[in-house]
Short mmCIF file of C-alpha atoms in Angstrom, two decimals:
data_model
loop_
_atom_site.label_atom_id
_atom_site.label_comp_id
_atom_site.label_asym_id
_atom_site.label_seq_id
_atom_site.Cartn_x
_atom_site.Cartn_y
_atom_site.Cartn_z
CA UNK A 1 -32.62 64.35 28.88
CA UNK A 2 -33.86 63.24 25.48
CA UNK A 3 -31.14 60.57 25.12
CA UNK A 4 -31.95 56.85 25.30
CA UNK A 5 -29.69 53.83 25.71
CA UNK A 6 -29.59 51.27 22.91
CA UNK A 7 -27.93 47.83 22.76
CA UNK A 8 -26.98 46.51 19.31
CA UNK A 9 -26.13 42.82 19.02
CA UNK A 10 -24.21 41.52 15.99
CA UNK A 11 -24.16 37.86 15.05
CA UNK A 12 -23.10 35.53 12.25
CA UNK A 13 -24.36 32.14 11.26
CA UNK A 14 -23.09 29.14 9.32
CA UNK A 15 -26.63 28.15 8.41
CA UNK A 16 -26.80 27.67 4.63
CA UNK A 17 -30.57 27.56 4.60
CA UNK A 18 -30.70 23.84 3.90
CA UNK A 19 -28.65 24.09 0.67
CA UNK A 20 -26.84 20.81 0.11
CA UNK A 21 -23.04 20.88 0.12
CA UNK A 22 -21.01 18.32 -1.88
CA UNK A 23 -18.35 16.28 -0.10
CA UNK A 24 -15.08 15.13 -1.63
CA UNK A 25 -15.16 11.35 -2.06
CA UNK A 26 -11.73 10.58 -3.51
CA UNK A 27 -8.31 12.16 -4.06
CA UNK A 28 -5.81 10.00 -5.94
CA UNK A 29 -2.63 10.25 -8.02
CA UNK A 30 -3.35 9.27 -11.62
CA UNK A 31 0.04 10.20 -13.07
CA UNK A 32 3.39 11.40 -11.86
CA UNK A 33 2.12 15.01 -12.00
CA UNK A 34 -1.66 14.58 -11.82
CA UNK A 35 -4.09 14.49 -8.89
CA UNK A 36 -7.73 13.57 -9.54
CA UNK A 37 -10.29 15.02 -7.13
CA UNK A 38 -13.83 13.60 -7.12
CA UNK A 39 -16.87 14.79 -5.17
CA UNK A 40 -20.56 14.06 -4.79
CA UNK A 41 -22.93 15.14 -7.55
CA UNK A 42 -25.64 17.57 -6.41
CA UNK A 43 -28.69 17.26 -8.65
CA UNK A 44 -29.74 20.95 -8.58
CA UNK A 45 -26.24 22.42 -8.81
CA UNK A 46 -25.28 24.26 -12.01
CA UNK A 47 -21.54 24.01 -11.36
CA UNK A 48 -18.98 23.67 -8.60
CA UNK A 49 -16.21 25.84 -7.20
CA UNK A 50 -13.02 23.92 -6.37
CA UNK A 51 -10.68 25.54 -3.84
CA UNK A 52 -7.00 24.44 -4.06
CA UNK A 53 -4.32 25.57 -1.65
CA UNK A 54 -1.10 24.33 -0.11
CA UNK A 55 -2.84 24.23 3.27
CA UNK A 56 -6.19 25.17 4.78
CA UNK A 57 -4.69 28.56 5.71
CA UNK A 58 -3.48 29.39 2.18
CA UNK A 59 -4.28 33.08 1.61
CA UNK A 60 -3.96 32.86 -2.19
CA UNK A 61 -5.66 29.60 -3.23
CA UNK A 62 -6.60 28.68 -6.78
CA UNK A 63 -10.33 28.86 -7.40
CA UNK A 64 -11.51 26.73 -10.32
CA UNK A 65 -15.02 26.51 -11.77
CA UNK A 66 -16.00 22.96 -12.75
CA UNK A 67 -19.22 21.74 -14.35
CA UNK A 68 -18.78 18.04 -13.53
CA UNK A 69 -17.95 16.24 -10.29
CA UNK A 70 -14.29 15.51 -10.98
CA UNK A 71 -11.18 17.52 -11.78
CA UNK A 72 -7.59 16.59 -12.62
CA UNK A 73 -5.04 18.99 -11.18
CA UNK A 74 -1.44 19.36 -12.34
CA UNK A 75 0.70 18.77 -9.26
CA UNK A 76 4.33 18.51 -8.19
CA UNK A 77 5.73 15.42 -6.47
CA UNK A 78 6.46 16.03 -2.83
CA UNK A 79 4.14 19.03 -2.51
CA UNK A 80 1.24 19.18 -0.05
CA UNK A 81 -2.24 20.28 -1.13
CA UNK A 82 -5.62 21.02 0.39
CA UNK A 83 -8.90 20.75 -1.51
CA UNK A 84 -12.49 21.75 -0.81
CA UNK A 85 -15.50 22.24 -3.05
CA UNK A 86 -18.88 23.96 -2.97
CA UNK A 87 -21.94 23.84 -5.20
CA UNK A 88 -23.16 26.79 -7.29
CA UNK A 89 -26.93 27.05 -7.77
CA UNK A 90 -29.21 29.34 -9.79
CA UNK A 91 -29.09 33.08 -9.01
CA UNK A 92 -25.50 32.57 -7.81
CA UNK A 93 -26.63 30.87 -4.62
CA UNK A 94 -23.80 28.76 -3.17
CA UNK A 95 -23.50 26.03 -0.60
CA UNK A 96 -20.94 25.93 2.16
CA UNK A 97 -17.56 24.42 1.32
CA UNK A 98 -17.09 20.71 1.85
CA UNK A 99 -14.92 19.28 4.58
CA UNK A 100 -11.31 19.99 3.45
CA UNK A 101 -9.14 17.14 2.18
CA UNK A 102 -5.38 17.31 2.66
CA UNK A 103 -3.21 15.33 0.26
CA UNK A 104 0.50 14.94 -0.50
CA UNK A 105 1.55 14.31 -4.10
CA UNK A 106 3.55 11.11 -3.83
CA UNK A 107 3.83 7.77 -5.60
CA UNK A 108 1.38 5.35 -3.95
CA UNK A 109 2.90 2.40 -2.17
CA UNK A 110 2.00 -1.07 -3.40
CA UNK A 111 0.35 -3.89 -1.48
CA UNK A 112 2.68 -6.90 -1.30
CA UNK A 113 1.52 -10.52 -1.01
CA UNK A 114 3.82 -13.42 -0.13
CA UNK A 115 3.43 -17.19 0.21
CA UNK A 116 5.69 -20.26 0.39
CA UNK A 117 5.37 -23.68 -1.24
CA UNK A 118 7.75 -26.34 -2.56
CA UNK A 119 10.94 -24.43 -1.75
CA UNK A 120 9.74 -21.25 -3.50
CA UNK A 121 8.59 -17.91 -2.05
CA UNK A 122 5.96 -16.42 -4.38
CA UNK A 123 5.64 -12.63 -4.27
CA UNK A 124 3.14 -10.37 -6.05
CA UNK A 125 1.86 -6.80 -5.79
CA UNK A 126 -0.62 -4.44 -7.43
CA UNK A 127 0.36 -2.43 -10.48
CA UNK A 128 0.55 1.38 -10.53
CA UNK A 129 -0.17 2.60 -14.03
CA UNK A 130 2.24 5.55 -14.25
CA UNK A 131 5.41 4.23 -12.59
CA UNK A 132 8.54 3.13 -14.47
CA UNK A 133 9.10 0.02 -12.39
CA UNK A 134 9.47 -1.69 -9.03
CA UNK A 135 12.36 -2.77 -6.82
CA UNK A 136 12.14 -5.82 -4.58
CA UNK A 137 14.21 -5.93 -1.39
CA UNK A 138 14.95 -8.85 0.96
CA UNK A 139 16.44 -9.36 4.40
CA UNK A 140 17.51 -12.82 5.57
CA UNK A 141 17.68 -13.76 9.25
CA UNK A 142 17.72 -10.18 10.49
CA UNK A 143 20.38 -8.94 8.09
CA UNK A 144 20.38 -5.72 6.10
CA UNK A 145 17.80 -5.30 3.36
CA UNK A 146 19.39 -5.75 -0.04
CA UNK A 147 18.05 -5.27 -3.54
CA UNK A 148 16.87 -8.71 -4.64
CA UNK A 149 15.59 -7.77 -8.08
CA UNK A 150 14.82 -4.68 -10.16
CA UNK A 151 11.54 -5.76 -11.68
CA UNK A 152 10.77 -3.28 -14.46
CA UNK A 153 7.01 -3.45 -15.07
CA UNK A 154 6.65 -7.00 -13.71
CA UNK A 155 4.47 -7.37 -10.61
CA UNK A 156 5.41 -10.88 -9.45
CA UNK A 157 8.57 -12.81 -8.57
CA UNK A 158 9.52 -16.29 -7.39
CA UNK A 159 12.39 -16.39 -4.92
CA UNK A 160 14.01 -19.82 -5.17
CA UNK A 161 17.22 -18.83 -3.41
CA UNK A 162 16.00 -19.71 0.08
CA UNK A 163 17.20 -22.25 2.63
CA UNK A 164 15.37 -24.22 5.31
CA UNK A 165 15.07 -22.41 8.65
CA UNK A 166 15.65 -19.01 7.01
CA UNK A 167 13.44 -16.12 8.02
CA UNK A 168 13.03 -13.88 4.97
CA UNK A 169 11.52 -10.39 4.98
CA UNK A 170 10.47 -8.61 1.78
CA UNK A 171 9.25 -5.21 0.67
CA UNK A 172 8.67 -3.46 -2.67
CA UNK A 173 9.04 0.17 -3.75
CA UNK A 174 7.71 1.73 -6.95
CA UNK A 175 9.83 4.32 -8.75
CA UNK A 176 9.58 7.01 -11.42
CA UNK A 177 12.47 8.54 -13.36
CA UNK A 178 11.81 12.24 -14.01
CA UNK A 179 12.86 14.20 -17.08
CA UNK A 180 15.98 15.45 -15.27
CA UNK A 181 17.00 11.79 -14.63
CA UNK A 182 16.11 12.06 -10.94
CA UNK A 183 14.55 8.89 -9.55
CA UNK A 184 11.66 9.28 -7.12
CA UNK A 185 10.47 6.27 -5.13
CA UNK A 186 7.34 5.48 -3.19
CA UNK A 187 7.29 4.58 0.47
CA UNK A 188 7.93 0.88 0.72
CA UNK A 189 5.12 -1.63 1.02
CA UNK A 190 4.32 -3.31 4.29
CA UNK A 191 7.03 -5.87 5.09
CA UNK A 192 6.10 -9.50 4.54
CA UNK A 193 7.87 -12.19 6.58
CA UNK A 194 8.19 -15.75 5.28
CA UNK A 195 9.72 -18.43 7.51
CA UNK A 196 11.11 -21.37 5.53
CA UNK A 197 10.27 -24.66 7.31
CA UNK A 198 12.08 -27.98 7.11
CA UNK A 199 9.62 -30.35 5.42
CA UNK A 200 8.47 -33.47 7.22
CA UNK A 201 9.51 -36.89 5.92
CA UNK A 202 6.03 -38.17 5.30
CA UNK A 203 7.08 -41.12 3.15
CA UNK A 204 9.28 -43.72 4.72
CA UNK A 205 9.48 -47.51 5.07
CA UNK A 206 11.40 -50.02 7.08
CA UNK A 207 12.34 -53.69 6.83
CA UNK A 208 13.26 -55.72 9.91
CA UNK A 209 14.07 -58.86 7.93
CA UNK A 210 17.57 -57.85 6.92
CA UNK A 211 19.85 -60.15 8.93
CA UNK A 212 18.17 -59.13 12.16
CA UNK A 213 18.53 -55.42 11.51
CA UNK A 214 15.94 -52.72 10.78
CA UNK A 215 16.52 -50.90 7.50
CA UNK A 216 14.80 -47.50 7.18
CA UNK A 217 14.49 -45.53 3.94
CA UNK A 218 12.76 -42.25 2.98
CA UNK A 219 12.41 -39.85 0.10
CA UNK A 220 15.30 -37.36 0.07
CA UNK A 221 14.44 -33.70 0.50
CA UNK A 222 17.13 -32.33 -1.77
CA UNK A 223 20.43 -30.55 -1.45
CA UNK A 224 19.26 -27.85 0.99
CA UNK A 225 19.71 -29.94 4.14
CA UNK A 226 23.00 -30.81 5.81
CA UNK A 227 21.85 -34.32 6.76
CA UNK A 228 19.25 -36.38 8.61
CA UNK A 229 18.85 -37.44 12.24
CA UNK A 230 17.21 -40.79 13.02
CA UNK A 231 15.62 -41.39 16.43
CA UNK A 232 13.74 -44.40 17.78
CA UNK A 233 11.05 -44.57 20.46
CA UNK A 234 10.01 -47.41 22.69
CA UNK A 235 6.38 -48.26 21.87
CA UNK A 236 5.57 -48.90 25.52
CA UNK A 237 7.10 -45.75 27.02
CA UNK A 238 7.33 -43.39 24.04
CA UNK A 239 10.85 -42.66 25.17
CA UNK A 240 13.75 -42.36 22.79
CA UNK A 241 16.10 -45.33 22.81
#
């Protein structure tokens, strides 16, 4: 027979020949309907191809040619997106796509700070440029969270309506009112807990020269306490008498 047996082996490779691929460095909401995507600059690249889909498996993604290393995409609140980018070199040589970045178009949540001093809880949070305002919520001693204050564009508040021994929890949400009068809110900030202590009576004095009796006086705390308890200790035994 003049026939011979042949074996043909097919293979593929992901090797890009050492061509550098850009990586996405940041994806952030810059407005209620805008997502900004930023990636590494590749010195020899002529342009970049930005791939935008609703997921990594999107069969009909948008492909956008960009000359710089950033692009602002018009988005819809509540929608999920996936981005990846590759570099375009001379002679239409391209790199591999970057590692994909998934992102949901939502209002960022703020970072809340809280502290207590002199009967006041001081609260502050970072500003988000495109929101219409913020709402501050509080829970006292394990109760339901209630709206404490609608803040508008303000990013700080002093809560003076607190009582000694209260345990107060706070969170903030940012909100946007859309053109159809629908209000969209962010996820709430991390909850901050502030326990309100009873202050110590650091300043006091006594006088044991008052007809054989000891007279004790101290600076009053204010109207947020129900009263005072006086105890005495024996110097020798440290026991209350």
